Coordinates of C-alpha atoms (C1' of nucleotides) in Angstrom, one line a residue:
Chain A
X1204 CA 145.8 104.8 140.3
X1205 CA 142.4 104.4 138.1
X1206 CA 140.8 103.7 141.7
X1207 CA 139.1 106.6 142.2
X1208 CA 137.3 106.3 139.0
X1209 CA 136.4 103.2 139.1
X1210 CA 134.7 103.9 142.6
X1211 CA 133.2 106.6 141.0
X1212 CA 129.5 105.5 140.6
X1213 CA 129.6 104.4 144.6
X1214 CA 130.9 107.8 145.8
X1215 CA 128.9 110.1 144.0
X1216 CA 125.9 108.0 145.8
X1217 CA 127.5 108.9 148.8
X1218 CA 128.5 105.2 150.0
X1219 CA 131.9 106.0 151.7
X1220 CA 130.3 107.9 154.0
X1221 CA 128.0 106.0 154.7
X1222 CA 130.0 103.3 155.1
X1223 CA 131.9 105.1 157.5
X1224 CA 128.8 106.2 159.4
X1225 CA 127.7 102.5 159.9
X1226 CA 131.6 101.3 161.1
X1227 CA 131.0 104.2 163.6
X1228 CA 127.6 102.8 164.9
X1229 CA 128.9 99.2 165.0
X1230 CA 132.1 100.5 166.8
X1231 CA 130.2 102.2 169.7
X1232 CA 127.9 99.5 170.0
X1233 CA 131.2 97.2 170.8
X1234 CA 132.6 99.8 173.4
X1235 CA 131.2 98.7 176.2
X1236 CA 132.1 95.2 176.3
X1237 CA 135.6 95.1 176.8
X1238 CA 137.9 92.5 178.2
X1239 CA 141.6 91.6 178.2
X1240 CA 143.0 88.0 177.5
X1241 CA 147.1 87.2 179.0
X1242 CA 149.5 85.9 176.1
X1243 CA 149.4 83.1 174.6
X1244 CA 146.0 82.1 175.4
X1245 CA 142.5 81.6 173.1
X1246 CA 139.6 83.9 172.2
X1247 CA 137.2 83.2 173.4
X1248 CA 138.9 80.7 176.2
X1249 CA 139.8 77.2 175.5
X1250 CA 137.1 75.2 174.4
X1251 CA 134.1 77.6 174.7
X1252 CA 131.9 78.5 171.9
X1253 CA 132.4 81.7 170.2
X1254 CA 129.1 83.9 170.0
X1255 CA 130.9 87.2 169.6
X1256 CA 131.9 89.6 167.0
X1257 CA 135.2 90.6 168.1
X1258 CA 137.6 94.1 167.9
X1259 CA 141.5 93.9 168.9
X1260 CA 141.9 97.2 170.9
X1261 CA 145.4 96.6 171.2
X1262 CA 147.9 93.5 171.1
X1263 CA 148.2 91.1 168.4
X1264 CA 146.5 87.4 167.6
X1265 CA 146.5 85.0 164.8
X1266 CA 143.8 82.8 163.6
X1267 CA 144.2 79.6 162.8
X1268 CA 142.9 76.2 161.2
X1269 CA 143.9 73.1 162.6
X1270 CA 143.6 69.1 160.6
X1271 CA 143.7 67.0 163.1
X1272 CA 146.7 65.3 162.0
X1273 CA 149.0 68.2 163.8
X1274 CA 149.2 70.2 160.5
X1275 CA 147.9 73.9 160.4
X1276 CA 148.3 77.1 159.4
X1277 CA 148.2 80.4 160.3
X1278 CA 145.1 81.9 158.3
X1279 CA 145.7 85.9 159.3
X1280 CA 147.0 87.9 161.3
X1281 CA 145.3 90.2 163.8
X1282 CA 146.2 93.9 164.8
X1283 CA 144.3 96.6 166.7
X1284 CA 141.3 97.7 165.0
X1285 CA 140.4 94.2 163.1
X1286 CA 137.7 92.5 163.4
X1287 CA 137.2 88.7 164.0
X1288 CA 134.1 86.5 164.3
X1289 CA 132.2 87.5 161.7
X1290 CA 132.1 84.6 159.6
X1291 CA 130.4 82.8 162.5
X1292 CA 127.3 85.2 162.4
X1293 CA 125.6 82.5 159.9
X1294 CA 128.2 79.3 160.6
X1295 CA 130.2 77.2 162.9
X1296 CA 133.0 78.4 163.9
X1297 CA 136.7 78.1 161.4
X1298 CA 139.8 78.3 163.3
X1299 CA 141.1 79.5 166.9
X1300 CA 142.2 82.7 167.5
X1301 CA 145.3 83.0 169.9
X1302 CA 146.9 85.8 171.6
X1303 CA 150.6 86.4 170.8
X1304 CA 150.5 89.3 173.1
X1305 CA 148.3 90.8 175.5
X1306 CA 145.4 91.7 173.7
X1307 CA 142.5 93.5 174.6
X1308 CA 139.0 93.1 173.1
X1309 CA 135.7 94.8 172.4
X1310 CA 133.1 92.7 171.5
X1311 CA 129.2 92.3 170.6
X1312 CA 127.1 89.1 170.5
X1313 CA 126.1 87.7 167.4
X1314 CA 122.4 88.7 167.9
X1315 CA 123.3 92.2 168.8
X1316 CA 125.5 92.5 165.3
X1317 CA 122.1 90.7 163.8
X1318 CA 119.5 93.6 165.0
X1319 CA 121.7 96.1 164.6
X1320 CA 122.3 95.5 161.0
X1321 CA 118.8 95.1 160.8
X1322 CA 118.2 98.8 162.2
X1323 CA 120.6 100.6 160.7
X1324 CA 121.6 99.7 156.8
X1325 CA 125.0 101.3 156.9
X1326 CA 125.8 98.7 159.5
X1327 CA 124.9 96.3 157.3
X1328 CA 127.1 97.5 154.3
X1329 CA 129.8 98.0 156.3
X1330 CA 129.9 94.6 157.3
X1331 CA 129.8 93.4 153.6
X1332 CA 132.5 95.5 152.8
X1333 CA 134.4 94.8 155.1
X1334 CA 133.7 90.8 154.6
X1335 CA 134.3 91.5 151.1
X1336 CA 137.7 93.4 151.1
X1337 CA 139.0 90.4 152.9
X1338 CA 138.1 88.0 150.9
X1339 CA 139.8 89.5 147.8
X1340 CA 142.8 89.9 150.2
X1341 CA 142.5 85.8 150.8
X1342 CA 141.9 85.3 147.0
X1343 CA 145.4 87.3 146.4
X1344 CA 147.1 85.6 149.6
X1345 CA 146.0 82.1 147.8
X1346 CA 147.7 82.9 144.8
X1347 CA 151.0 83.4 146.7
X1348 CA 150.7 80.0 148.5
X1349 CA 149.8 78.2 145.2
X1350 CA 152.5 79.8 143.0
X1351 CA 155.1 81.6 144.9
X1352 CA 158.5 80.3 145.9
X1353 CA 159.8 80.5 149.8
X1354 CA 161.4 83.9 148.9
X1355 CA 158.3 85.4 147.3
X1356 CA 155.9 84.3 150.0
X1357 CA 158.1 85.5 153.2
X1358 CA 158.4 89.1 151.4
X1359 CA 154.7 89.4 150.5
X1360 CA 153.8 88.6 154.0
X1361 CA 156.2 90.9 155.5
X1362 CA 155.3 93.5 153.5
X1363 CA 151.6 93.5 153.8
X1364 CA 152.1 93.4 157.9
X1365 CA 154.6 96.5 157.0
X1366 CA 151.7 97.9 155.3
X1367 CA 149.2 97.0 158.3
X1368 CA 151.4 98.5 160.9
X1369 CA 152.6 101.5 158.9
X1370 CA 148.7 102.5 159.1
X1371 CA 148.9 102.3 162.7
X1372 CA 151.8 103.7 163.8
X1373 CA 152.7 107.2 164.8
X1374 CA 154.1 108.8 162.1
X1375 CA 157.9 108.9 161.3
X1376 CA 158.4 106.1 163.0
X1377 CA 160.9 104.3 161.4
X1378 CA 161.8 101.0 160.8
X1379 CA 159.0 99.1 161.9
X1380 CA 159.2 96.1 163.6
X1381 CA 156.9 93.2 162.6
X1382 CA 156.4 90.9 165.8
X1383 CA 156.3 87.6 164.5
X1384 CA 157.9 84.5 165.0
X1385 CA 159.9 82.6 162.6
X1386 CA 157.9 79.6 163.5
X1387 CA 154.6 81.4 162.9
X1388 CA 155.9 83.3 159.7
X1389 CA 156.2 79.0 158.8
X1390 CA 152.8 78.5 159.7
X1391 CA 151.3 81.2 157.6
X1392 CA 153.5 80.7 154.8
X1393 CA 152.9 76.8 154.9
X1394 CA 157.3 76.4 154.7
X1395 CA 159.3 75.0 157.4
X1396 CA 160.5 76.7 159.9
X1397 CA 164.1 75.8 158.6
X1398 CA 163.6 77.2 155.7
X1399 CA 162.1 80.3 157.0
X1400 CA 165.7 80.8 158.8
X1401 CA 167.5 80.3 155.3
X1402 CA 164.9 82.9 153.5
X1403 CA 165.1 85.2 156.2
X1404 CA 169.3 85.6 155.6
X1405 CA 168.8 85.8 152.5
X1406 CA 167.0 88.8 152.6
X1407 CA 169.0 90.2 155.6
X1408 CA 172.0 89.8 153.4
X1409 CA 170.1 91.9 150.7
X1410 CA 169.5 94.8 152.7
X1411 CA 165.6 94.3 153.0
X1412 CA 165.3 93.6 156.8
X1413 CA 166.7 92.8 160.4
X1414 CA 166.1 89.4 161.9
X1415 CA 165.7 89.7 165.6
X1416 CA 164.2 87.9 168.4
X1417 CA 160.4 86.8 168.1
X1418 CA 160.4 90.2 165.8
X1419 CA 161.3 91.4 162.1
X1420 CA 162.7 94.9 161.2
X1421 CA 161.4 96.1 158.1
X1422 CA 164.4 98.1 157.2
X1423 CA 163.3 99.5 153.4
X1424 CA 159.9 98.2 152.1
X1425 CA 160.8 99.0 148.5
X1426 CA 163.9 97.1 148.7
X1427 CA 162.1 93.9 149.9
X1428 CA 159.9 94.2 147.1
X1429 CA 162.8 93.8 144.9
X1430 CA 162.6 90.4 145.6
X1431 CA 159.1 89.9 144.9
X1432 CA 158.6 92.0 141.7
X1433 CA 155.9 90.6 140.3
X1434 CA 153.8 89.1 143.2
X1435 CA 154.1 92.6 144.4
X1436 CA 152.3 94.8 142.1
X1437 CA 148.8 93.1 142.4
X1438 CA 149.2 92.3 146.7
X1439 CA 150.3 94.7 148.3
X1440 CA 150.6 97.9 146.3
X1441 CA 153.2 100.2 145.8
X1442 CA 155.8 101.9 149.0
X1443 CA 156.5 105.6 146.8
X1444 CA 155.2 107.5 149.1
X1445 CA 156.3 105.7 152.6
X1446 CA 160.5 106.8 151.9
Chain B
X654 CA 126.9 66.7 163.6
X655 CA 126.6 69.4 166.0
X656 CA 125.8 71.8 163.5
X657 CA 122.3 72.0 163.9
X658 CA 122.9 72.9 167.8
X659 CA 125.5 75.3 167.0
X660 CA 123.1 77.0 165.0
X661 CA 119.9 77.2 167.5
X662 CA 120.5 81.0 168.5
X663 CA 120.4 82.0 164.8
X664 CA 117.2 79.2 164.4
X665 CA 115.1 80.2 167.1
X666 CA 115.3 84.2 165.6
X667 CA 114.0 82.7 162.1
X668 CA 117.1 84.0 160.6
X669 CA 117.1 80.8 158.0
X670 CA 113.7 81.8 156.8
X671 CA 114.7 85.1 156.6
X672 CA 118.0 84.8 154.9
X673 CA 115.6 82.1 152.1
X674 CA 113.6 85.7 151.8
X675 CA 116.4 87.5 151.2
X676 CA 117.9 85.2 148.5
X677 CA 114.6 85.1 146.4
X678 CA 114.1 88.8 146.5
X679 CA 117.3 89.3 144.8
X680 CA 117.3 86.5 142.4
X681 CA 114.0 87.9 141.3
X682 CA 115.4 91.2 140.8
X683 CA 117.9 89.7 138.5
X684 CA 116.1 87.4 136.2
X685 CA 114.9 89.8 133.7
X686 CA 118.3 90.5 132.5
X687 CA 119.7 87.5 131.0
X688 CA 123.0 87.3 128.9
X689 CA 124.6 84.6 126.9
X690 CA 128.1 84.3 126.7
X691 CA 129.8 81.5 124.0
X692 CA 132.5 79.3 125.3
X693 CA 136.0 81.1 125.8
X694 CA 135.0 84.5 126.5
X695 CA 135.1 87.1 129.2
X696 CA 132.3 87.8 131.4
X697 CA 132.1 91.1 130.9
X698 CA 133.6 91.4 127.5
X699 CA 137.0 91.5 127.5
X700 CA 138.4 95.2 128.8
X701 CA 135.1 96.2 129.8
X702 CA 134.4 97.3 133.6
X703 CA 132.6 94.9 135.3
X704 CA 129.8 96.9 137.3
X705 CA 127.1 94.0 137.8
X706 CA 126.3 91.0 139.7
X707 CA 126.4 87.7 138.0
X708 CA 124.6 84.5 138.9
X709 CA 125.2 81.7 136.5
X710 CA 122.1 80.2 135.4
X711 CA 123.4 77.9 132.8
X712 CA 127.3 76.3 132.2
X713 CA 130.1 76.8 133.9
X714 CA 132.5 79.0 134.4
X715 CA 136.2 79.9 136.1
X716 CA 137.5 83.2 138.2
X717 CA 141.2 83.7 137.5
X718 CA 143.8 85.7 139.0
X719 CA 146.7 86.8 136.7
X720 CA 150.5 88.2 137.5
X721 CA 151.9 90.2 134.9
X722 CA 154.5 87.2 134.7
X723 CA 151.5 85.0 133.3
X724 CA 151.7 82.9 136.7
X725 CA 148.0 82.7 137.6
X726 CA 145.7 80.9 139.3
X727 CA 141.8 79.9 139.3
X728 CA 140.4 81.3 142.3
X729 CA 136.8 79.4 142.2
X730 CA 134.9 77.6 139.6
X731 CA 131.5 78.9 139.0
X732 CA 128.3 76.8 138.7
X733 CA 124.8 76.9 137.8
X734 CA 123.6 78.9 141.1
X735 CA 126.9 80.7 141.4
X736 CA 127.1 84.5 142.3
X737 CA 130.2 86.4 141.0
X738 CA 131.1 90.2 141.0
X739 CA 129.8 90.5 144.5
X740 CA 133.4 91.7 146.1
X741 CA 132.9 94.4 143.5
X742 CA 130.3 96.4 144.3
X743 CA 132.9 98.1 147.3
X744 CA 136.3 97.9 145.5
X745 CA 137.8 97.4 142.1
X746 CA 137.4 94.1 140.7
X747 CA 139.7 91.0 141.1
X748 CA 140.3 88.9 138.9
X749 CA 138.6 88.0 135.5
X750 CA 135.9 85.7 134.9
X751 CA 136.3 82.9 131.6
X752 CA 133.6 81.0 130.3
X753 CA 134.3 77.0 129.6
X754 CA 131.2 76.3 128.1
X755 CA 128.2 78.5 126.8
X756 CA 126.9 80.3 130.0
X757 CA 124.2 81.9 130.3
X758 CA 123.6 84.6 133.5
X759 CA 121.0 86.7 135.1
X760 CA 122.7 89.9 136.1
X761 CA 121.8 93.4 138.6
X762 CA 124.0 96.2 138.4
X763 CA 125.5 97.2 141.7
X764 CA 123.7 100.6 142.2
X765 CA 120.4 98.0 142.6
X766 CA 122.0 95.6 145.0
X767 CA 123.0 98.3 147.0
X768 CA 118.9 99.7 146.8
X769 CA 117.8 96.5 147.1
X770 CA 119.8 95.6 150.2
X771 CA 119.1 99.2 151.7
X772 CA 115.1 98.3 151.3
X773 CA 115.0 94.8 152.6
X774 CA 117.8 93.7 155.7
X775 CA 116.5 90.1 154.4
X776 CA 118.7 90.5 151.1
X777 CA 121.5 92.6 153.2
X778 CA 121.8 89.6 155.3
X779 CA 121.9 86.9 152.6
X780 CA 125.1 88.5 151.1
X781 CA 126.4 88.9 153.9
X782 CA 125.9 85.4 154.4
X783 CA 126.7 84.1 151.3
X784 CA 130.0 86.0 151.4
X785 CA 131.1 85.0 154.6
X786 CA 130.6 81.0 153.4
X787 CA 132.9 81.8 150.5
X788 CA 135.2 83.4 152.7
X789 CA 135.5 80.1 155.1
X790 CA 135.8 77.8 152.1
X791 CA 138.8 80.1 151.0
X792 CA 140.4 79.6 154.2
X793 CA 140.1 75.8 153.9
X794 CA 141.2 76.2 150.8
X795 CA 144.2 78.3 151.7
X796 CA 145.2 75.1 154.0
X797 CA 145.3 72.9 151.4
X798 CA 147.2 74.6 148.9
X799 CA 149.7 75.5 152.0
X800 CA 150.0 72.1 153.4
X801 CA 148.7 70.0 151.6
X802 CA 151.0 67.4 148.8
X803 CA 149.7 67.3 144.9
X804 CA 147.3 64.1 145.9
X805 CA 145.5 66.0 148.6
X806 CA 145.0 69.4 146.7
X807 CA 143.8 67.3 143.3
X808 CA 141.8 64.9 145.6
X809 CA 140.1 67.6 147.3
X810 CA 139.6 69.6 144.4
X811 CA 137.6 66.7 143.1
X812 CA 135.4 66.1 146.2
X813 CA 134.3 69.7 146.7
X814 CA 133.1 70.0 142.3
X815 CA 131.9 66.9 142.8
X816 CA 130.0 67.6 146.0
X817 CA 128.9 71.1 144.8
X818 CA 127.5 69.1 141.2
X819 CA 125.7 66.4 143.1
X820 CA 123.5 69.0 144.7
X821 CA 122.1 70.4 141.6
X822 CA 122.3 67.1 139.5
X823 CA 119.2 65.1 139.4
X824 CA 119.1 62.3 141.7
X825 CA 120.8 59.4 141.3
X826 CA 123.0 60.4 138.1
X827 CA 125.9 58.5 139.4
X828 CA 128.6 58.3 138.5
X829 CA 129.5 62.2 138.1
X830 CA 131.5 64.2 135.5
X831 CA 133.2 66.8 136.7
X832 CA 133.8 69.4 133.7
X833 CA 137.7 70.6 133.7
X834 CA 140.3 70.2 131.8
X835 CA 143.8 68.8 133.6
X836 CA 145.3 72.7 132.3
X837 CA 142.6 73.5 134.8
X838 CA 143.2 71.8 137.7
X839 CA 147.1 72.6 137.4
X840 CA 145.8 76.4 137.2
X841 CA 143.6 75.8 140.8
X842 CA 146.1 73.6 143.1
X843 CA 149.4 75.5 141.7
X844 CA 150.6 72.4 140.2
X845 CA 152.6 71.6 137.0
X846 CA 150.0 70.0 134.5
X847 CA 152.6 67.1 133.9
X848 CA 152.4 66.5 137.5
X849 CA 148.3 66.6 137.3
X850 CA 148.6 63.8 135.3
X851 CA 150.7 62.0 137.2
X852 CA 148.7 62.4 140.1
X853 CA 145.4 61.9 138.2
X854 CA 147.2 58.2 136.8
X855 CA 147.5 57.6 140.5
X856 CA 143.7 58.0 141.5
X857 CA 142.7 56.0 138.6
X858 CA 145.1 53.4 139.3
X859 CA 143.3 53.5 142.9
X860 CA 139.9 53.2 141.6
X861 CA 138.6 56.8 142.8
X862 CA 138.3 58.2 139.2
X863 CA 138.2 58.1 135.2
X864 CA 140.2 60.4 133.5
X865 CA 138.5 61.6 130.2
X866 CA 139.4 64.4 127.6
X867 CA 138.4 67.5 129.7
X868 CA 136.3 65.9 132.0
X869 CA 137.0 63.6 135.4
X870 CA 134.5 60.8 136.4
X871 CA 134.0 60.6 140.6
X872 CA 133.4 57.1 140.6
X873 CA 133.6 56.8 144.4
X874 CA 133.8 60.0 146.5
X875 CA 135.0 57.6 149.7
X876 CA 137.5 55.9 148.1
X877 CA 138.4 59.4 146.6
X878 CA 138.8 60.3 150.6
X879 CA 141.1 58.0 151.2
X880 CA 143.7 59.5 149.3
X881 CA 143.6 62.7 151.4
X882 CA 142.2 61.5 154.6
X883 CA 143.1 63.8 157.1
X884 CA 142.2 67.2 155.3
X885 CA 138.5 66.0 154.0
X886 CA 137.5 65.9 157.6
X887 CA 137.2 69.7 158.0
X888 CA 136.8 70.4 154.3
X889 CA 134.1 68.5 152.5
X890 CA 132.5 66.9 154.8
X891 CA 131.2 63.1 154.8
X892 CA 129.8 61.3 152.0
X893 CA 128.6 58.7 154.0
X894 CA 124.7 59.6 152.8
X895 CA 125.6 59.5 148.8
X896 CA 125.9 56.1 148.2
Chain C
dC1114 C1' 141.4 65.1 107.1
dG1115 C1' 144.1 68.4 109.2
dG1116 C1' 145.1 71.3 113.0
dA1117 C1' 144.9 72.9 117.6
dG1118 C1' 144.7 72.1 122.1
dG1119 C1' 144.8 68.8 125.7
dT1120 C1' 147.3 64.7 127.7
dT1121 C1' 151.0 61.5 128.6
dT1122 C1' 155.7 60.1 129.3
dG1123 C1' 160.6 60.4 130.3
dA1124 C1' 164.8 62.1 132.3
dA1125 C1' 167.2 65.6 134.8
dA1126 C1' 167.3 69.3 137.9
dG1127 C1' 165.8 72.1 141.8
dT1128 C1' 163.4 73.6 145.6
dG1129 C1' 162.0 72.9 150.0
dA1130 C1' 161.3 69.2 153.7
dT1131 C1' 163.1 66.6 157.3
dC1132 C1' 165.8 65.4 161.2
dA1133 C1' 169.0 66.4 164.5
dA1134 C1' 172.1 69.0 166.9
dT1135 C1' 173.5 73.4 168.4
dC1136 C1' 173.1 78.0 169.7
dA1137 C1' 171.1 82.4 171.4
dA1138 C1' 167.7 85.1 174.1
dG1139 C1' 164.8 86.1 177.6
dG1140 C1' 162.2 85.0 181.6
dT1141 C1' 162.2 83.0 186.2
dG1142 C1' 163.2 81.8 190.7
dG1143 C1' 166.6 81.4 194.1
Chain D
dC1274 C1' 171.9 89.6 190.4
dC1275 C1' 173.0 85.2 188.6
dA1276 C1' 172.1 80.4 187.1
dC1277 C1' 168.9 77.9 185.0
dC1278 C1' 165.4 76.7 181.8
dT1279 C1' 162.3 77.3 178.2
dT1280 C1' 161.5 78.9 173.8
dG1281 C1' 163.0 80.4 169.4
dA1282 C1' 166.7 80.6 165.8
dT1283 C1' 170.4 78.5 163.1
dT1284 C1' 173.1 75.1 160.6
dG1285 C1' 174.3 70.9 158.1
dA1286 C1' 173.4 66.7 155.6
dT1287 C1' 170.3 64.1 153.3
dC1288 C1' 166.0 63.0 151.1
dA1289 C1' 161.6 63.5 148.6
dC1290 C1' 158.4 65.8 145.9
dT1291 C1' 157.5 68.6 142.2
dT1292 C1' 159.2 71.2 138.2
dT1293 C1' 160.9 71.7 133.9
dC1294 C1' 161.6 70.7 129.2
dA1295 C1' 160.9 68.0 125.4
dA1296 C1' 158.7 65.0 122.5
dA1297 C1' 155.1 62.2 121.3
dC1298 C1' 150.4 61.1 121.4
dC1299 C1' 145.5 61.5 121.5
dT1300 C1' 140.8 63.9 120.8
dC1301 C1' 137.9 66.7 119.2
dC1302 C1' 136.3 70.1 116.0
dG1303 C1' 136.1 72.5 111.9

DNA sequence: CGGAGGTTTGAAAGTGATCAATCAAGGTGG
DNA sequence: CCACCTTGATTGATCACTTTCAAACCTCCG
């Protein structure tokens, strides 16, 4: 890993921790505002406008973008501790975001986020960062859609959530279980739920993971990466140390 | 369009003027170092660490992501106007940048974005903004190359370079060329360049284009709709105004 | 004028979609 | 605590879209 090199001119200015120290302030500024929304239902609620900078405290979500021909997909998945809403500081609104769990929120209104930032700098760059590491995420996840088979694009997905959860979870807790549908792991994947069936056996029958009810047991991470080789090595990183 | 409701808590706080502010301030900073870069190259040089921000004043430009396979894709085009390195200034760089004609940039390294930003919110705020409409267009973007069939990826393609060339061409230069080669548009829908012809035959035969050697011709961006109907609701937006 | 890169065309093969039926799991109310 | 009902998962057969490979062709540029 070159990373810490390259990052180099940023840390000696001392940026990390300030980044940190702004993701602190924004953080406590969301604490008080705290609500829970029941499964399988929309945040904000059906049909109202979103104002809000929003935190998952714990639960899961997905956002996603709907044509109003029926077809959509499934733009990211949501876990405690991400943020959503922050595109809509400047802009409309892109996408719904619905509960596949009960998930509970902290939030702050736009305005608040706007004057806070405007206070305190390392708000400010926090929020870029973290605007920006997403959007190379996207950039990556983009590739995948456009040149990735069925097999490729399940297996990135499940190992990036692997990765997401991993961070999460107590330690030593082992195999992790991704809870996700097959019909959502369609939607985010753009294949057909079908098909997700078919790729999911396949890698069962490879040893990579257990298929189970509304959930997907990562059994060995470097095994499923075995059948993403390539795709792997720029998306999601390596799983060395996790075994 | 609701838009312009949507947007009255952001209006009434003179965020628009402020975010113009910010813009200027940073473009300014930037315009005494200007670069040329012939056709065909990388932006930096090739192998060399890319530790600026870029805005393209002149010519045009792609962003590519590469697999070690040689799969890759075109992330964005770049423009005249055009900001690139931005995600860098936090994390390692993604992707490289290729000239397709002689471009010419203005450029700020990233310790002075960060100063800038730190000294005037106005300039924060802008990136943040500018980011975060980059970030939504990906998302749209993401649908499409999920869901969408070849016509409605090359279709849409077409309409958003075409969209994004009519706001900087002078007025009433119709019809528009739209600089990229068929290699190209294979590289940014994750099509197979036979198939890009195919589908470009198709248009033509429909009356929404001219195909010429490295270059397309939007002779009608409506009837251009019409081949993807559906998805250029929520992704380009109307054209009723531009003709 | 020659060469390199971009474009077109054809035929064959493959991947994933579609549709429909069936099956399993879990939650719910009696 | 069980039967039912809803939702999610699986399977098979068929079909469509897109890829692949190959060759030929065209344009531009040197």
């Amino acid at each position: 890993m070159t990373l810490t090199l390259q990052k180099s001119a940023l840390d000696s200015n001392g940026w990390p921790h300030k980044l940190d120290a702004g993701r602190a302030t924004l953080l406590a500024a969301m604490q008080p505002e705290m609500r829970v929304f029941p499964v399988k239902t929309q945040i904000p609620r059906e049909g109202r406008w979103r104002s809000k900078v929003y935190r998952i405290v714990s639960g899961c979500a997905v956002r996603r973008l709907n044509c109003s021909d029926g077809r959509n997909q499934i733009v990211s998945m949501l876990f405690p501790n991400d943020l959503f809403g922050l595109s809509e500081i400047f802009s409309e609104p892109t996408g719904l975001v619905e509960t596949r769990d009960t998930v509970s929120v902290t939030s702050i209104d736009h305005a608040s986020v706007l004057s806070l930032a405007a206070r305190d700098i390392n708000v400010a760059m926090w929020l870029l960062n973290y605007i920006n590491e997403h959007s190379s995420s996207s950039d990556r996840w983009s590739m995948i859609l456009a040149r990735g088979n069925a097999l490729e694009k399940v297996a990135m997905l499940l190992l990036d959530l692997y990765k997401r959860l991993m961070g999460a979870a107590p330690a030593g807790q082992q195999p992790i279980r991704v809870p996700i549908t097959q019909q959502d792991i369609a939607d985010f994947t753009g294949l057909a739920s079908p098909y997700i069936s078919r790729t999911l056996a396949l890698l069962r029958a490879r040893g990579s993971i257990n298929v189970f009810y509304g959930a997907i047991e990562i059994v060995d991470p470097k095994v499923l990466m075995v059948s993403a080789p390539v795709m792997a090595d720029f998306w999601v990183g390596d799983f060395a140390e996790t075994t």
